[in-house]
PDB file of C-alpha atoms in Angstrom:
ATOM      1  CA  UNK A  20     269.254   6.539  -0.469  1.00 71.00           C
ATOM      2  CA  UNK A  21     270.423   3.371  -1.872  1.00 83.00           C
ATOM      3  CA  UNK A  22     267.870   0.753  -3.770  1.00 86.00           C
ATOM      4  CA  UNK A  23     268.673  -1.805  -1.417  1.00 90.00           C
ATOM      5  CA  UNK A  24     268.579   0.392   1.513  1.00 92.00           C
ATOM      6  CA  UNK A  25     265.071   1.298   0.472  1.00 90.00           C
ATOM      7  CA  UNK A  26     263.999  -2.239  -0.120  1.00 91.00           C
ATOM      8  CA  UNK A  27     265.056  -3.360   3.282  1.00 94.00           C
ATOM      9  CA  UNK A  28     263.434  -0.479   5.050  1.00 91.00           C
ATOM     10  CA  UNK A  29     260.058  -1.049   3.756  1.00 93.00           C
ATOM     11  CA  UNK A  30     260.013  -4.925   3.774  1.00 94.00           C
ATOM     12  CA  UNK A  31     261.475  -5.247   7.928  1.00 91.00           C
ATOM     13  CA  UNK A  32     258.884  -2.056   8.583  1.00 87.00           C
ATOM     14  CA  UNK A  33     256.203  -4.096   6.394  1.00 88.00           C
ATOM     15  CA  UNK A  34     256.803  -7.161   8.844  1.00 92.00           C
ATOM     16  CA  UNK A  35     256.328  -4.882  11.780  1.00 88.00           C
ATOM     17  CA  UNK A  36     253.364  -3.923  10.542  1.00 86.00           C
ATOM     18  CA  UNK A  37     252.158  -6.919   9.101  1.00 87.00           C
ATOM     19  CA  UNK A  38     252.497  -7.576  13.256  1.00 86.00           C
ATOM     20  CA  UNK A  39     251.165  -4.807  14.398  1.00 83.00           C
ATOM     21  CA  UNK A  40     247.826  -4.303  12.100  1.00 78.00           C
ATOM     22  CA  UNK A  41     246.995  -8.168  12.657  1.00 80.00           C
ATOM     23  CA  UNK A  42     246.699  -8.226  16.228  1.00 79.00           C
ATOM     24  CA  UNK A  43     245.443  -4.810  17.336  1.00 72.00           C
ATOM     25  CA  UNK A  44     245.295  -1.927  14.509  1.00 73.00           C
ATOM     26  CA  UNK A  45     247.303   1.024  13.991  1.00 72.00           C
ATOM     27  CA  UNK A  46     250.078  -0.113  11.736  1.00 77.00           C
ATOM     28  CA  UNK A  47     249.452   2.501   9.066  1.00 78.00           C
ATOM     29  CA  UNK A  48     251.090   5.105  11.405  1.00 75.00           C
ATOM     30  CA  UNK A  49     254.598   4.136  10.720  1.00 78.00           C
ATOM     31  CA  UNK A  50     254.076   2.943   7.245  1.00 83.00           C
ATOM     32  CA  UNK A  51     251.970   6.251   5.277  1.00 80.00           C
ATOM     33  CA  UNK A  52     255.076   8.703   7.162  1.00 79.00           C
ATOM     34  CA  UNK A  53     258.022   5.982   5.659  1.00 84.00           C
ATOM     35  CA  UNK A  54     255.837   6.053   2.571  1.00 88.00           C
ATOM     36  CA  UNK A  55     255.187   9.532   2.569  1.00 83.00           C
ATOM     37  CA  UNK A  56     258.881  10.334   2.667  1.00 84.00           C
ATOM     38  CA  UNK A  57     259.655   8.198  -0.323  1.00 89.00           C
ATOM     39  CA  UNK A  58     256.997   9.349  -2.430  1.00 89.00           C
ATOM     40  CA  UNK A  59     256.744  13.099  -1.572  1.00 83.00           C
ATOM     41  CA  UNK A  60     252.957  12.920  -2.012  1.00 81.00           C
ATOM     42  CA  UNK A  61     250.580  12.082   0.685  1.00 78.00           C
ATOM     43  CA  UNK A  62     247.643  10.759  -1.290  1.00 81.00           C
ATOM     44  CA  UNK A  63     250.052   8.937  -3.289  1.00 88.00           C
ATOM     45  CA  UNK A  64     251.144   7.433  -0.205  1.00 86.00           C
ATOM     46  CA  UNK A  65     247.402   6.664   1.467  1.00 84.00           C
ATOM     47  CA  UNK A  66     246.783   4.903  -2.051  1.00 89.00           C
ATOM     48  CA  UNK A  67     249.852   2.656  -1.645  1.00 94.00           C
ATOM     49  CA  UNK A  68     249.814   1.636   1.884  1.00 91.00           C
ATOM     50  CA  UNK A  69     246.731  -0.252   0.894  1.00 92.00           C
ATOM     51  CA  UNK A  70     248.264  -2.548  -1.249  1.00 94.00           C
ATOM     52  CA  UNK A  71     250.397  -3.800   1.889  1.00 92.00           C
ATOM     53  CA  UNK A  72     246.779  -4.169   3.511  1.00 92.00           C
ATOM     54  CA  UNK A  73     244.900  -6.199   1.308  1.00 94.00           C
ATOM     55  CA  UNK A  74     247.662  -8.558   1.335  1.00 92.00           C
ATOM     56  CA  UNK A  75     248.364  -8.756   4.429  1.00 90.00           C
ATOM     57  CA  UNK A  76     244.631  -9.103   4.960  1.00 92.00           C
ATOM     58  CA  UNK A  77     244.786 -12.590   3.168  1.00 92.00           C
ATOM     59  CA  UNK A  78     247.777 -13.957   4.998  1.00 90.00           C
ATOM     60  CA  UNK A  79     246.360 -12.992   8.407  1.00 89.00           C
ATOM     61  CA  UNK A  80     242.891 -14.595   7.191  1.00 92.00           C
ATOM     62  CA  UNK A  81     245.021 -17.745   6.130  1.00 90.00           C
ATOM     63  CA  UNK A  82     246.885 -17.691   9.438  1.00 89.00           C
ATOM     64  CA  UNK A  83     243.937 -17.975  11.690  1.00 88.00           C
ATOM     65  CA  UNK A  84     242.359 -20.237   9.811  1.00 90.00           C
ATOM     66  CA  UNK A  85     245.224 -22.538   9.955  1.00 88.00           C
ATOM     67  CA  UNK A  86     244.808 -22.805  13.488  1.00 84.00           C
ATOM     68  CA  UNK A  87     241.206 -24.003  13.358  1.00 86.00           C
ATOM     69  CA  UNK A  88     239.378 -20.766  13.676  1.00 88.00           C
ATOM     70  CA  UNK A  89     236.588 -20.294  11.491  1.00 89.00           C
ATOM     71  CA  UNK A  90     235.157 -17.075   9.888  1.00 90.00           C
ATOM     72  CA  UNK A  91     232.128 -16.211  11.603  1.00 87.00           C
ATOM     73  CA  UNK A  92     228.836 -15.313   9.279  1.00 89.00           C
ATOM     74  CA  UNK A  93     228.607 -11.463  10.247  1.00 90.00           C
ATOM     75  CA  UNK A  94     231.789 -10.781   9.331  1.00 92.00           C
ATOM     76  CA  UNK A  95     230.422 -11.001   5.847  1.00 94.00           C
ATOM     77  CA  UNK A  96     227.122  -8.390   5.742  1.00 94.00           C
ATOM     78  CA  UNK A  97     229.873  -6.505   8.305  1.00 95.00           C
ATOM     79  CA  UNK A  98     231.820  -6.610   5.426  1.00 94.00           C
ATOM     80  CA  UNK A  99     229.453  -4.792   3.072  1.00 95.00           C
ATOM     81  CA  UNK A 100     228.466  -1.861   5.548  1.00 96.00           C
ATOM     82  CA  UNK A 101     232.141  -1.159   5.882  1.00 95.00           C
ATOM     83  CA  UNK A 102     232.733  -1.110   2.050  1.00 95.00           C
ATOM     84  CA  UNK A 103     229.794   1.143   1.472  1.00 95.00           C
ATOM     85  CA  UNK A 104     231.687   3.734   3.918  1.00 94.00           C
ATOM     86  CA  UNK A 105     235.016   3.100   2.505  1.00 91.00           C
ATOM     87  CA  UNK A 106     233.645   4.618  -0.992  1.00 92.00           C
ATOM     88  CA  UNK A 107     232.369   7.746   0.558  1.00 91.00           C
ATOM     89  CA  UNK A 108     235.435   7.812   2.318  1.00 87.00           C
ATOM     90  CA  UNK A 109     238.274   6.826  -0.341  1.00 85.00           C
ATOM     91  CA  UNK A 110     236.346   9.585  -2.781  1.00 84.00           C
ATOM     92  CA  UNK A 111     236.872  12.506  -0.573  1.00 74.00           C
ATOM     93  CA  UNK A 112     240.379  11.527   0.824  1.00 70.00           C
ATOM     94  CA  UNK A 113     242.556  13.964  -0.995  1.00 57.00           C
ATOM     95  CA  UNK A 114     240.521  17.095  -0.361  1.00 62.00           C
ATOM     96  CA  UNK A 115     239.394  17.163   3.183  1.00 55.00           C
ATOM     97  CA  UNK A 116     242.039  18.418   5.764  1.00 56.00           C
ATOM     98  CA  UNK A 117     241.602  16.690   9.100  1.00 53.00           C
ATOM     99  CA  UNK A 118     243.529  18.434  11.927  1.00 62.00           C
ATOM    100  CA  UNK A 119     240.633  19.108  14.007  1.00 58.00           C
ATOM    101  CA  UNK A 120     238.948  15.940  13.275  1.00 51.00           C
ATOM    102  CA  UNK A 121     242.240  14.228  14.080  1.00 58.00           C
ATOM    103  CA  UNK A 122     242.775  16.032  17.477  1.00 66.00           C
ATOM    104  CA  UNK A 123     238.667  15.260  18.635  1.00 57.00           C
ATOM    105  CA  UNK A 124     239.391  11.424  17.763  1.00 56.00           C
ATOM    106  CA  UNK A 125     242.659  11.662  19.584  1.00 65.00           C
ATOM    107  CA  UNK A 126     240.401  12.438  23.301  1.00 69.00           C
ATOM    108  CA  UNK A 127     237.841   9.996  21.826  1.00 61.00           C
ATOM    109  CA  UNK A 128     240.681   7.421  22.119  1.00 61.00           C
ATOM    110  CA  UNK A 129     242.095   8.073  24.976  1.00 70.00           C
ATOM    111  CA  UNK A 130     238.561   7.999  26.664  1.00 65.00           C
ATOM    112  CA  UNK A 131     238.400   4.323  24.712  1.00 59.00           C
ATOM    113  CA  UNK A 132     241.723   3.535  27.026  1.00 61.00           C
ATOM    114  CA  UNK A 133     239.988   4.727  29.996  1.00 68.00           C
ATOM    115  CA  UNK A 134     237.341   2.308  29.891  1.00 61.00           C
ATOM    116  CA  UNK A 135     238.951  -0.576  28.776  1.00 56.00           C
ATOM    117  CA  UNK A 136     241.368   0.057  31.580  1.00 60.00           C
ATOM    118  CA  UNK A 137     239.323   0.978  34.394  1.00 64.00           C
ATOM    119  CA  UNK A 138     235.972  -1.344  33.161  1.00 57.00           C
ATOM    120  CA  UNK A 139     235.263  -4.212  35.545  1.00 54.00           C
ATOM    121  CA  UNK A 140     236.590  -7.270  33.458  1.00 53.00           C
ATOM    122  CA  UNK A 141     234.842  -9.739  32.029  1.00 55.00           C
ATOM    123  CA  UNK A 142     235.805 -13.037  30.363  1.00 56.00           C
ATOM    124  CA  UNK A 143     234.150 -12.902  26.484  1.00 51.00           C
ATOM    125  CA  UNK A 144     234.882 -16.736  26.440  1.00 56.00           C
ATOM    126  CA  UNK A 145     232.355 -16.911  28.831  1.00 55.00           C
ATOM    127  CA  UNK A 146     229.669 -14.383  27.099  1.00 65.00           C
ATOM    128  CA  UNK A 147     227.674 -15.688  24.370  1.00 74.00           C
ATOM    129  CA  UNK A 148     227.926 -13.411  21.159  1.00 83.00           C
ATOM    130  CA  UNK A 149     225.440 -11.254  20.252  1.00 87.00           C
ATOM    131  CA  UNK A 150     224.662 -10.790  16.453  1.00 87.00           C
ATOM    132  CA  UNK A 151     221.155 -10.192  16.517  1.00 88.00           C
ATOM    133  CA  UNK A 152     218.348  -7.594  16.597  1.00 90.00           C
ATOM    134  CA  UNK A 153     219.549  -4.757  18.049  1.00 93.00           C
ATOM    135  CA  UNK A 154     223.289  -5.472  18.575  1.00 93.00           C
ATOM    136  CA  UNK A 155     223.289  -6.532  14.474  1.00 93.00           C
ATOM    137  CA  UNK A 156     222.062  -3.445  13.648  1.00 95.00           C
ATOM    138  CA  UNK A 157     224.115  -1.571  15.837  1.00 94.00           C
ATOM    139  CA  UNK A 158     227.759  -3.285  14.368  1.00 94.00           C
ATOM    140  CA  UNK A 159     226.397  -2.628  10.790  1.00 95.00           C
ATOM    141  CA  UNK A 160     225.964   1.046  11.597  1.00 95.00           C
ATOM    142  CA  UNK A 161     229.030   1.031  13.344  1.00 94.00           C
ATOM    143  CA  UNK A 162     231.174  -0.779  10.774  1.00 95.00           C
ATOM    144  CA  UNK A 163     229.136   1.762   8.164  1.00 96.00           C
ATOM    145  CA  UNK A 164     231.367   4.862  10.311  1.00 93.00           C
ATOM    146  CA  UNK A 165     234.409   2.792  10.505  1.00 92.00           C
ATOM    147  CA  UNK A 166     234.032   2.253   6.979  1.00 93.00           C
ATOM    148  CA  UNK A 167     234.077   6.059   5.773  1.00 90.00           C
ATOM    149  CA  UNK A 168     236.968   6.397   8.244  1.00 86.00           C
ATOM    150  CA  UNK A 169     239.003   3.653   7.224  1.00 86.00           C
ATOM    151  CA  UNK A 170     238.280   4.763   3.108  1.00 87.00           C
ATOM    152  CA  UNK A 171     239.616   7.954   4.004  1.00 81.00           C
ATOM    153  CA  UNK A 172     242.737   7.521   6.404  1.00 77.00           C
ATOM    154  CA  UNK A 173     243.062   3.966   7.107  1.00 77.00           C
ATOM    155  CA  UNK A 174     245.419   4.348  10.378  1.00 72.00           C
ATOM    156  CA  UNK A 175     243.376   2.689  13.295  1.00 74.00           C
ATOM    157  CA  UNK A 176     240.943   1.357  11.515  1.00 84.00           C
ATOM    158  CA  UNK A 177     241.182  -2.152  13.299  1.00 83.00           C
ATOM    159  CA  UNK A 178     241.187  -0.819  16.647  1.00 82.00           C
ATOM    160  CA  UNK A 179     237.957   0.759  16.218  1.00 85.00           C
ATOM    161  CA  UNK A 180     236.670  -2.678  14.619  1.00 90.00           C
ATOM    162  CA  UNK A 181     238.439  -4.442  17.463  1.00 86.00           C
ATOM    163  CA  UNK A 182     236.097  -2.104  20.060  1.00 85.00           C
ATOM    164  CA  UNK A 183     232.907  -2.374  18.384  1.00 89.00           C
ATOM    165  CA  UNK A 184     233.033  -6.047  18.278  1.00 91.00           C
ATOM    166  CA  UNK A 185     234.332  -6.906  21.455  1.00 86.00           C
ATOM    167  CA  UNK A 186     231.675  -4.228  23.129  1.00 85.00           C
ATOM    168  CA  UNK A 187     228.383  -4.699  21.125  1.00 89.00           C
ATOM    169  CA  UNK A 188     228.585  -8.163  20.145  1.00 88.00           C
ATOM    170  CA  UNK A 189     231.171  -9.344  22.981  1.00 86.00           C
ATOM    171  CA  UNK A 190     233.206 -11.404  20.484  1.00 89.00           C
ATOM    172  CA  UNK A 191     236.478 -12.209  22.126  1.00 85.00           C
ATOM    173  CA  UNK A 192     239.333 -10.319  20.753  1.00 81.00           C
ATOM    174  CA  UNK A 193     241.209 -13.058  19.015  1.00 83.00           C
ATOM    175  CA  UNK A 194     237.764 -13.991  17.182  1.00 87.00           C
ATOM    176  CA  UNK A 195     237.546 -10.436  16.373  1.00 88.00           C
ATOM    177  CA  UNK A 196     240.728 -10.227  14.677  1.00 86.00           C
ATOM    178  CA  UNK A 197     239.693 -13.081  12.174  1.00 90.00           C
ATOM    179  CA  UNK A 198     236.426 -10.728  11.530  1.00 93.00           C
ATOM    180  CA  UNK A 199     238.480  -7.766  11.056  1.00 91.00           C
ATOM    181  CA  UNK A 200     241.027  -9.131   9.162  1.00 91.00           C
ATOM    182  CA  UNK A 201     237.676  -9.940   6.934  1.00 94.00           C
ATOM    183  CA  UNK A 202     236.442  -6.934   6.548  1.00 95.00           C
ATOM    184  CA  UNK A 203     238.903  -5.304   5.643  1.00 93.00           C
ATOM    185  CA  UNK A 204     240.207  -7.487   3.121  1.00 94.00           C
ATOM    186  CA  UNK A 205     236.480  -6.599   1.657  1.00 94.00           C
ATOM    187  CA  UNK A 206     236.582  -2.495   1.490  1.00 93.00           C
ATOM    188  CA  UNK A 207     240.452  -2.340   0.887  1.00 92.00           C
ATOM    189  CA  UNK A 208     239.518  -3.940  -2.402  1.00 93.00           C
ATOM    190  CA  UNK A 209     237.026  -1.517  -3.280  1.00 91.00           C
ATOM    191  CA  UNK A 210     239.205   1.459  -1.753  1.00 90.00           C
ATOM    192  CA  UNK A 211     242.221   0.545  -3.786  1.00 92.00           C
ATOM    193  CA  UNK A 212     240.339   0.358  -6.359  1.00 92.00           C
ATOM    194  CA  UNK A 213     239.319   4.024  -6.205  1.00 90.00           C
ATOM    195  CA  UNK A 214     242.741   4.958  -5.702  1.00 90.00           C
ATOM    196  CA  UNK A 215     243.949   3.185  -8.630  1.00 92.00           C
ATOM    197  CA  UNK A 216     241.162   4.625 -10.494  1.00 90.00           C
ATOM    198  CA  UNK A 217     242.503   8.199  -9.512  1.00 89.00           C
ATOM    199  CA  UNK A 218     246.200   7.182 -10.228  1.00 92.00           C
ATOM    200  CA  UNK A 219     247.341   6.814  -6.369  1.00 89.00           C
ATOM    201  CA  UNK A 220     249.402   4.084  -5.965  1.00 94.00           C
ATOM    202  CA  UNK A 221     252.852   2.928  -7.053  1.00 95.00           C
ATOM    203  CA  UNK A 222     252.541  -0.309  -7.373  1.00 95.00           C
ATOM    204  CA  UNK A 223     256.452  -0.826  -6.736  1.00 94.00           C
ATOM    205  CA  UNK A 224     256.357   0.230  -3.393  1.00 95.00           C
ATOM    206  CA  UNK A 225     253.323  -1.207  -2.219  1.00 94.00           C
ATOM    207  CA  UNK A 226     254.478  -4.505  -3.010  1.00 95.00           C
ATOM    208  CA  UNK A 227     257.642  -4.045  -1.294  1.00 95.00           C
ATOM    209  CA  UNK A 228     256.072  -2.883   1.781  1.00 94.00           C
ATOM    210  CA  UNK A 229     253.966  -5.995   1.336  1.00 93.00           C
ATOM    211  CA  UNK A 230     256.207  -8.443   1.166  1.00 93.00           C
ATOM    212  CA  UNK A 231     256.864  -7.714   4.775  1.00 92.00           C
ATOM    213  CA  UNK A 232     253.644  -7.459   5.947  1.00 91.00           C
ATOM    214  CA  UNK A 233     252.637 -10.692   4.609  1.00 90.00           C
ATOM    215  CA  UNK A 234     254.430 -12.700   6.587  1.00 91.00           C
ATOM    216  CA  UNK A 235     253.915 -10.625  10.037  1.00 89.00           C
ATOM    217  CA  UNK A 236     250.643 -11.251   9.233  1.00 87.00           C
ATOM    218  CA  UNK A 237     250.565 -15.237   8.900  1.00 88.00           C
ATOM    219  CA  UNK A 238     253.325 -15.200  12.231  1.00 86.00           C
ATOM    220  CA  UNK A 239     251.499 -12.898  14.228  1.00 82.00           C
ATOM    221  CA  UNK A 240     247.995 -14.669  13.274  1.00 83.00           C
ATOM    222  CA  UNK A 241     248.961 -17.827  14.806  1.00 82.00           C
ATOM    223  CA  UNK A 242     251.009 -16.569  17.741  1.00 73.00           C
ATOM    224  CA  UNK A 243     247.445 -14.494  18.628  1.00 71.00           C
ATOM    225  CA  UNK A 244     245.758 -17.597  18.504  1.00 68.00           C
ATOM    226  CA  UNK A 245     247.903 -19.731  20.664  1.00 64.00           C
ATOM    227  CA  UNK A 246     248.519 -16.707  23.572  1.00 64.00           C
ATOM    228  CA  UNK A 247     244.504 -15.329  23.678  1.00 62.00           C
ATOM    229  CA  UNK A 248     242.659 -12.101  24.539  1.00 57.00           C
ATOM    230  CA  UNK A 249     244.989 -11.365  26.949  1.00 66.00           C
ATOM    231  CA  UNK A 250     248.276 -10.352  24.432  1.00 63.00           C
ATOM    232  CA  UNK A 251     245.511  -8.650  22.060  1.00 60.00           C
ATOM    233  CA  UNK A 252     244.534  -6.680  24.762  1.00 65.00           C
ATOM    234  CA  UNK A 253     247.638  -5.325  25.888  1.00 71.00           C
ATOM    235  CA  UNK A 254     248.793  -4.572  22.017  1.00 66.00           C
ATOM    236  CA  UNK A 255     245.269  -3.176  21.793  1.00 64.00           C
ATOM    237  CA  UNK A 256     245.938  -0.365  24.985  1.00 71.00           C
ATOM    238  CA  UNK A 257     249.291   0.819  23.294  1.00 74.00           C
ATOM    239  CA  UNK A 258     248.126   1.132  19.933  1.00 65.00           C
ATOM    240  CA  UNK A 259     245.600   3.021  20.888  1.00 66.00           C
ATOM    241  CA  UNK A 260     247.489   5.434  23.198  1.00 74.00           C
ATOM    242  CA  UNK A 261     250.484   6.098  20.235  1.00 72.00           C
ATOM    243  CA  UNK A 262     247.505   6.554  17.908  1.00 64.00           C
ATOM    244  CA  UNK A 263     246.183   9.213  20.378  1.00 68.00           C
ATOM    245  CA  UNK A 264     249.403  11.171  20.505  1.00 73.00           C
ATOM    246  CA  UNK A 265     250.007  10.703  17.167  1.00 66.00           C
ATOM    247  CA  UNK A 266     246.986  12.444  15.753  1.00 62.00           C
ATOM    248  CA  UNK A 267     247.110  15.330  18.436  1.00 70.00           C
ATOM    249  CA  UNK A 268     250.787  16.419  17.277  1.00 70.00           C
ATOM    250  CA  UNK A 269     250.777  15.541  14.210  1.00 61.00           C
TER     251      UNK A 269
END
């Protein structure tokens, strides 16, 4: 394959992404096979993809914030429980194999489409948040799981985020996206960090497939905004379906 060819695969695919991860999750699925192909190593490729993420991360964060939102406090201590998971998880992610796990969380998800499908509906603009007592503790421990998973794999991890938020502490979707986008800004850091400490990542490629995902993630920030729960919703159902199938064939 040609150099240019190469660049221009990974920079429109980074942009789809870039789309895709800021408002619902599940980006990683198309971009760790692409990467996997060009660098014939999977942890290699798990490593890299994360250098897309974190800057995406800040372009998304940038994006919302240009359209007045601002981030909310728990998104910070969230933060933290996720990054202590996302060591444990980034340490073991070369040596565990996962086909059973994968095919348990891909009925787990589709149960997760279930009920957001068939649940009676309820307007989160009208719900006040919840962030404390029980429901705090209950996202920390939650974020804490999410956290390992996300260190380890990465693919989905901001549709889980996107359900524990909007379900425990009834934050509307296109809040939750700013806190996600958070979050994970704060364990990819530490996660690439233990991939770069275990020589994982080309740098070269990430940064490529970043340059893509960059600016889906300042467009797709602000479009989110201005269209509401409703589009985040609907991006939410499909991701979560194709991650489904995904990790049951594959």
């Amino acid at each position: 394959m040609s150099p240019i060819l190469e660049i221009l695969i990974l920079v429109v695919v980074g942009f789809i992404v870039g789309v895709i991860n800021t408002i619902s999750g599940g980006g990683s699925m198309l971009t760790l096979p692409i990467l996997i192909f060009f660098l014939g190593d999977s942890a290699m490729a798990n490593g890299t993809n994360r250098v897309a993420i974190f800057l995406q991360t800040i372009s998304s964060i940038a994006g919302f914030r240009s359209k007045g939102l601002t981030i909310p406090k728990p998104s910070w201590w969230l933060g933290v429980a996720a990054t202590i998971g996302a060591f444990i998880g980034s340490l073991i992610a070369v040596d565990i194999s996962n086909t059973v796990f994968n095919r348990i969380l891909a009925i787990f998800m589709i149960v997760i489409v279930a009920f957001m499908v068939l649940k009676p509906t309820k307007n989160l603009n009208d719900l006040a948040e919840r962030f404390t007592g029980k429901y705090f503790w209950g996202s920390l421990i939650a974020f804490f799981f999410i956290g390992i998973y996300g260190g380890f794999l990465q693919a989905g991890t901001g549709i889980f985020m996107l359900l524990a938020l909007s379900s425990i502490n009834q934050m509307t979707l296109v809040r939750s996206n700013l806190v996600k986008a958070v979050v994970m800004l704060i364990y990819t850091a530490v996660s690439l960090s233990v991939f770069f400490y275990h020589d994982k990542v080309n740098l070269k490629y990430g940064l490529l497939l970043a340059s893509g995902q960059f600016v889906g993630g300042w467009v797709s920030s602000r479009w989110s905004v201005a269209k509401g729960d409703g589009l985040v919703k609907t991006f939410l159902i499909i991701m979560v379906i194709a991650m489904a199938v995904k990790l049951w064939l594959f």
